[in-house]
XYZ file of C-alpha atoms in Angstrom:
420
model
C 19.493 93.642 25.889
C 16.518 95.749 26.836
C 16.233 95.954 30.616
C 12.732 94.641 31.318
C 11.122 92.213 33.683
C 10.290 89.142 31.651
C 6.674 87.954 31.770
C 5.663 84.483 33.002
C 7.289 81.692 30.993
C 3.916 80.360 29.818
C 3.406 83.584 27.856
C 6.634 83.055 25.906
C 5.224 80.083 24.007
C 3.307 80.449 20.739
C -0.372 79.526 20.893
C -1.894 78.373 17.617
C -5.080 77.088 16.073
C -5.477 75.357 12.704
C -8.879 74.967 11.066
C -9.740 73.080 7.874
C -12.813 74.872 6.593
C -15.237 72.703 4.634
C -13.554 69.390 5.491
C -15.910 66.775 6.905
C -15.514 66.348 10.667
C -14.964 62.622 10.207
C -11.750 63.339 8.260
C -10.308 65.737 10.867
C -11.173 63.700 13.964
C -8.185 62.770 16.161
C -5.680 64.774 14.126
C -2.801 66.310 16.086
C -0.759 69.226 14.700
C 2.933 68.422 15.166
C 4.570 71.336 13.346
C 3.684 74.380 11.250
C 6.184 75.757 8.720
C 5.780 79.154 7.053
C 8.324 80.393 4.515
C 8.984 83.627 2.597
C 11.698 84.463 0.066
C 12.679 87.391 -2.140
C 13.352 84.830 -4.871
C 9.820 83.466 -5.236
C 6.376 85.063 -5.691
C 4.692 82.431 -3.516
C 4.584 81.393 0.135
C 5.639 77.998 1.468
C 3.008 76.874 4.003
C 2.825 73.352 5.387
C 1.440 71.578 8.434
C 2.780 68.240 9.715
C 0.032 66.168 11.357
C -0.405 62.863 13.134
C -3.709 61.126 12.482
C -5.413 58.180 14.168
C -5.532 55.549 11.458
C -8.631 53.586 12.331
C -12.216 54.823 12.569
C -13.255 55.594 16.133
C -16.842 55.911 17.323
C -18.465 59.303 17.800
C -20.268 60.388 20.990
C -23.230 58.229 20.018
C -21.146 55.132 19.528
C -21.427 55.184 15.729
C -18.368 54.247 13.674
C -18.154 56.299 10.496
C -16.437 55.683 7.193
C -12.625 55.511 6.941
C -10.916 58.877 6.579
C -10.721 60.223 3.042
C -7.919 62.776 2.654
C -9.104 63.783 -0.813
C -11.658 65.808 1.136
C -8.862 68.298 2.005
C -8.299 69.212 -1.656
C -9.156 72.845 -2.514
C -10.377 73.577 1.036
C -9.268 76.597 3.055
C -6.749 76.151 5.872
C -6.928 78.886 8.533
C -3.965 79.342 10.885
C -3.804 81.767 13.801
C -0.541 82.248 15.711
C -0.123 84.306 18.868
C 2.773 84.992 21.232
C 1.426 87.049 24.116
C 4.893 87.850 25.438
C 5.539 90.225 22.534
C 2.930 92.640 23.885
C 5.284 93.423 26.801
C 7.768 94.780 24.247
C 5.286 96.808 22.218
C 5.449 94.389 19.279
C 2.764 92.740 17.177
C 1.635 89.495 18.778
C -0.326 87.627 16.092
C -0.066 86.298 12.559
C -3.104 85.106 10.607
C -2.899 82.867 7.545
C -5.730 81.834 5.220
C -4.691 79.674 2.260
C -6.024 76.944 -0.001
C -4.915 73.318 0.431
C -3.381 72.033 -2.803
C -1.345 68.985 -1.757
C -1.128 66.194 0.828
C 2.087 64.156 0.779
C 4.731 62.224 2.751
C 2.038 59.997 4.301
C 3.599 57.181 6.296
C 2.699 54.717 9.019
C 4.029 55.541 12.483
C 2.631 52.500 14.282
C -0.370 50.195 14.094
C -2.743 52.995 15.026
C -1.282 56.261 13.692
C 0.027 57.753 10.483
C 1.758 61.023 9.676
C 1.479 63.295 6.645
C 2.057 66.861 5.553
C -0.604 69.290 4.311
C 0.503 72.052 1.909
C -1.402 75.264 1.218
C -0.871 78.280 -1.022
C -2.402 81.666 -1.758
C -5.198 81.700 -4.336
C -3.063 83.955 -6.537
C -0.643 81.072 -7.196
C -3.498 78.899 -8.462
C -4.910 81.808 -10.477
C -1.491 82.294 -12.072
C -1.353 78.633 -13.089
C -4.810 78.745 -14.684
C -4.350 82.085 -16.534
C -2.439 83.222 -19.611
C -1.831 86.832 -20.653
C -1.792 87.891 -24.295
C -1.888 91.665 -24.495
C 0.149 94.659 -25.757
C 1.046 97.807 -23.800
C 2.261 101.045 -25.357
C 4.630 103.374 -23.488
C 3.691 101.950 -20.088
C 5.836 101.721 -16.960
C 6.739 98.271 -15.586
C 4.942 99.106 -12.328
C 1.687 99.902 -14.128
C 1.855 96.633 -16.090
C 2.589 94.672 -12.910
C -0.332 96.261 -11.067
C -2.770 95.549 -13.900
C -1.687 91.948 -14.394
C -1.537 90.959 -10.732
C -4.875 92.506 -9.867
C -6.768 91.644 -13.035
C -5.306 88.250 -13.970
C -3.925 86.754 -10.744
C -6.624 88.145 -8.450
C -4.157 89.652 -5.972
C -5.873 91.551 -3.160
C -2.959 93.175 -1.326
C -0.302 94.755 -3.513
C 2.850 96.755 -2.720
C 4.303 98.168 -5.964
C 7.226 100.581 -6.130
C 7.148 103.143 -8.965
C 9.606 102.358 -11.742
C 10.845 103.475 -15.148
C 11.228 103.412 -18.134
C 7.996 103.814 -20.063
C 8.242 101.078 -22.687
C 6.364 99.101 -25.294
C 5.661 95.536 -24.244
C 3.726 92.535 -25.545
C 2.802 89.585 -23.318
C 2.837 86.600 -25.651
C 0.477 84.072 -24.071
C 2.396 83.642 -20.812
C 1.351 83.344 -17.181
C 0.851 86.508 -15.082
C 3.867 85.858 -12.837
C 6.003 85.436 -15.980
C 4.834 88.868 -17.137
C 5.902 90.289 -13.784
C 9.292 88.546 -14.032
C 9.870 90.121 -17.461
C 8.949 93.538 -16.049
C 11.352 93.018 -13.138
C 14.153 92.394 -15.643
C 13.582 95.812 -17.230
C 12.341 97.985 -14.331
C 14.584 100.705 -12.944
C 14.496 102.190 -9.455
C 15.662 105.790 -9.035
C 16.175 105.890 -12.811
C 19.178 103.556 -12.996
C 18.987 100.611 -10.561
C 17.662 97.329 -12.096
C 17.169 95.352 -8.878
C 13.408 94.729 -8.819
C 12.060 91.475 -7.401
C 8.548 90.008 -7.148
C 7.939 88.247 -3.849
C 5.182 87.585 -1.328
C 4.861 87.885 2.461
C 2.257 86.772 5.006
C 1.470 90.376 5.913
C -2.286 91.117 5.895
C -3.206 87.532 4.942
C -0.773 87.669 2.003
C 0.786 90.627 0.173
C 2.530 90.634 -3.212
C 5.490 93.009 -3.495
C 7.195 94.451 -6.568
C 10.157 96.246 -5.041
C 13.808 97.040 -5.722
C 16.639 95.847 -3.497
C 17.831 99.454 -3.707
C 14.727 100.800 -1.935
C 14.382 97.887 0.504
C 17.865 98.442 1.910
C 17.083 102.108 2.547
C 14.093 101.384 4.789
C 14.331 101.392 8.572
C 13.842 98.027 10.325
C 10.266 97.348 11.521
C 11.744 96.463 14.923
C 13.626 99.550 16.081
C 15.981 97.705 18.425
C 18.816 95.331 17.474
C 18.820 91.579 17.848
C 21.599 90.644 20.291
C 23.338 87.316 20.693
C 22.492 85.653 24.027
C 24.692 82.787 25.149
C 23.071 79.523 26.159
C 21.912 79.768 29.739
C 21.676 83.544 29.753
C 18.751 84.904 31.761
C 17.081 86.360 28.680
C 17.227 83.294 26.403
C 14.133 82.213 24.500
C 11.977 84.452 26.677
C 13.379 87.632 25.140
C 12.220 88.468 21.581
C 15.516 90.178 20.701
C 17.718 87.213 21.584
C 19.782 85.631 18.827
C 19.724 81.931 19.660
C 22.207 80.786 16.983
C 24.016 82.463 14.099
C 26.641 81.820 11.444
C 28.207 83.697 8.529
C 28.110 81.642 5.293
C 29.824 84.355 3.202
C 31.648 87.466 4.461
C 32.769 88.568 0.995
C 33.421 87.115 -2.445
C 35.642 89.303 -4.600
C 35.787 86.802 -7.475
C 31.994 86.691 -7.641
C 31.823 90.492 -7.552
C 34.224 90.766 -10.499
C 32.455 88.064 -12.506
C 29.209 89.951 -11.964
C 30.619 93.317 -12.973
C 31.799 94.967 -9.723
C 35.560 95.540 -9.255
C 37.505 95.569 -5.983
C 37.039 99.345 -5.634
C 33.297 99.086 -6.274
C 33.566 100.381 -9.835
C 31.318 98.979 -12.557
C 33.257 96.890 -15.126
C 30.600 95.371 -17.401
C 30.211 96.379 -21.020
C 27.679 95.804 -23.765
C 27.220 95.989 -27.508
C 23.878 97.470 -28.564
C 22.816 97.244 -32.182
C 20.199 99.387 -33.928
C 19.230 97.509 -37.084
C 17.127 100.352 -38.493
C 19.833 102.946 -37.908
C 22.556 100.586 -39.040
C 24.939 101.275 -36.173
C 26.312 99.542 -33.086
C 27.375 101.059 -29.763
C 29.850 99.835 -27.151
C 28.813 100.997 -23.689
C 29.983 100.443 -20.136
C 33.541 99.606 -19.174
C 35.986 99.906 -22.093
C 39.620 98.972 -21.583
C 41.453 99.974 -24.759
C 44.501 97.838 -24.047
C 42.309 94.725 -23.912
C 40.077 95.322 -26.901
C 36.450 95.241 -25.789
C 37.361 95.066 -22.102
C 34.818 94.697 -19.340
C 34.283 91.884 -16.874
C 30.963 91.037 -18.539
C 29.827 91.376 -22.130
C 26.157 91.610 -23.176
C 24.718 91.995 -26.668
C 21.209 93.320 -27.370
C 19.061 95.181 -29.897
C 18.062 98.787 -29.237
C 15.927 101.476 -30.874
C 18.048 104.329 -29.543
C 17.527 107.513 -31.642
C 15.127 105.723 -34.029
C 12.189 105.070 -31.710
C 9.960 107.665 -33.431
C 10.674 106.205 -36.865
C 9.694 102.806 -35.481
C 6.603 104.235 -33.740
C 7.877 102.979 -30.389
C 8.882 104.221 -26.963
C 12.635 104.235 -26.254
C 13.656 100.715 -25.237
C 16.337 102.081 -22.860
C 17.811 98.597 -22.682
C 21.213 100.210 -22.235
C 20.206 101.329 -18.741
C 19.216 98.010 -17.215
C 20.858 95.155 -19.114
C 24.405 95.787 -17.919
C 23.670 95.765 -14.171
C 20.766 93.351 -13.802
C 22.851 90.175 -13.530
C 25.161 91.690 -10.922
C 22.256 92.915 -8.783
C 20.337 89.629 -8.763
C 23.402 87.472 -8.146
C 23.708 89.103 -4.718
C 20.601 87.228 -3.549
C 21.862 83.774 -4.512
C 22.305 81.157 -1.796
C 26.099 81.295 -1.862
C 26.029 85.047 -1.156
C 24.077 84.787 2.108
C 26.085 86.835 4.620
C 24.302 85.955 7.863
C 22.003 83.154 8.965
C 20.394 83.473 12.392
C 17.598 82.018 14.498
C 15.523 84.086 16.925
C 12.364 83.447 18.976
C 9.254 83.551 16.761
C 8.219 87.059 15.756
C 5.367 87.963 13.346
C 6.899 91.374 12.546
C 9.730 89.787 10.576
C 9.259 89.384 6.812
C 11.388 88.834 3.713
C 12.395 92.220 2.333
C 12.681 93.843 5.769
C 15.841 95.122 7.446
C 17.131 94.026 10.846
C 19.911 95.303 13.104
C 22.278 92.771 14.653
C 24.691 93.272 17.543
C 27.317 90.738 18.624
C 28.857 92.052 21.886
C 32.524 91.530 22.731
C 33.471 90.030 26.047
C 35.677 91.855 28.527
C 35.379 95.301 26.958
C 34.986 98.141 29.416
C 31.988 100.468 29.154
C 34.332 103.363 28.488
C 35.291 101.883 25.125
C 33.708 103.403 22.032
C 30.623 101.710 20.652
C 32.490 100.431 17.594
C 34.933 98.643 19.913
C 32.199 96.900 21.893
C 30.852 94.924 18.942
C 32.314 92.023 16.997
C 32.851 92.036 13.253
C 29.557 91.064 11.630
C 27.411 93.428 13.664
C 25.352 95.737 11.475
C 22.222 96.084 9.363
C 21.000 93.257 7.110
C 18.273 92.581 4.529
C 16.162 89.437 5.049
C 16.241 87.335 1.859
C 14.725 84.066 3.104
C 12.662 83.520 6.245
C 11.122 80.432 7.858
C 8.765 80.345 10.847
C 8.764 76.966 12.604
C 5.993 76.413 15.172
C 6.240 73.267 17.261
C 3.547 71.402 19.158
C 3.857 72.720 22.706
C 4.596 76.285 21.681
C 8.396 76.387 21.253
C 8.734 78.295 18.006
C 11.471 80.085 16.111
C 12.108 82.322 13.118
C 15.172 81.532 11.004
C 16.458 84.204 8.610
C 19.026 84.226 5.818
C 20.271 87.735 5.153
C 22.577 89.769 2.946
C 24.425 92.894 4.007
C 22.856 96.311 3.485
C 25.509 96.969 0.842
C 23.548 94.659 -1.495
C 21.514 97.771 -2.295
C 24.664 99.228 -3.861
C 25.585 96.008 -5.672
C 28.251 94.680 -3.283
C 28.340 91.335 -1.425
């Protein structure tokens, strides 16, 4: 742990405000925020934002003694929900202290009676880009255009995305969007985009950074970035002096999957890390077929995976097209994306709430051994499982009273190389 004097305990809690802009005051009177939940994931282009509230059921008089109409929760529909979170303690550690959220309310559900006077329900909100995606369809051709350029144009022009983080990608390709939603266009580009010329691991996801940022990034590049917090998270046993008051404390952790060799092989990665998928690529104009990837002569076609696709290799000019280059991305795409599935999560941990943590970011984790002398080498002081991880899923949970946590599900840094 970092050797610092911890600030007063009242500064360790998370202060928050929630405002429902445009909702009539009568409908927000005597509402108590019980819990705020904020979620990010590399597997979805949206954010999961919800607020659990308790509401006084019956109309109460205002300051003038007038009793208004019963509450009408339809008034929340399509209004803006503004959330501001702050943990002052983080300033002592040189970290960001606040997170601001501004989203549109699209759903109220789970409304139930608590007692004769109160009811409880949950308010859900989303970024405007998710609604824009639902109300828009794209029907447009592109000629010899990179996936990143198509993604940028579609997200900005059709989904109305304000903050965009797009990694350059190849190949330049011909593409036609056939009356599909903008996020579907991006998903199709992610399937074909290559990082560093040969790594098909692009994902489209969103984080709360800067009031909401869409990312089109490869797992390859994400795992090469340094963590935003330049010190490791360290497990602190219950009752330790640091505890919840220290932002680098790991409160709980578990390892759902250390390795899965069978899954690696089924997805095209052998025990030695070698690539064992193969594919048959047919060029109908040229009248020939190619077998590429792993080829084991003693087993016929060979390969742990077999894919079949059309290509325009060597005939692209005759077809007035850009090279499809499907051979470069089809074989590895399945193996790369399978590493983010729920059953491949390597580490799940909970830490005190921190606004600097986002899906797609790296973190360092240290699990100290007990009873090891200081003279021992660093590698001998840490338990198996210590290391650098990529955040796949993240949930901020803010409780009434200020006790708040961030729970992360992570995969090992080796996911950038295609290994569980």
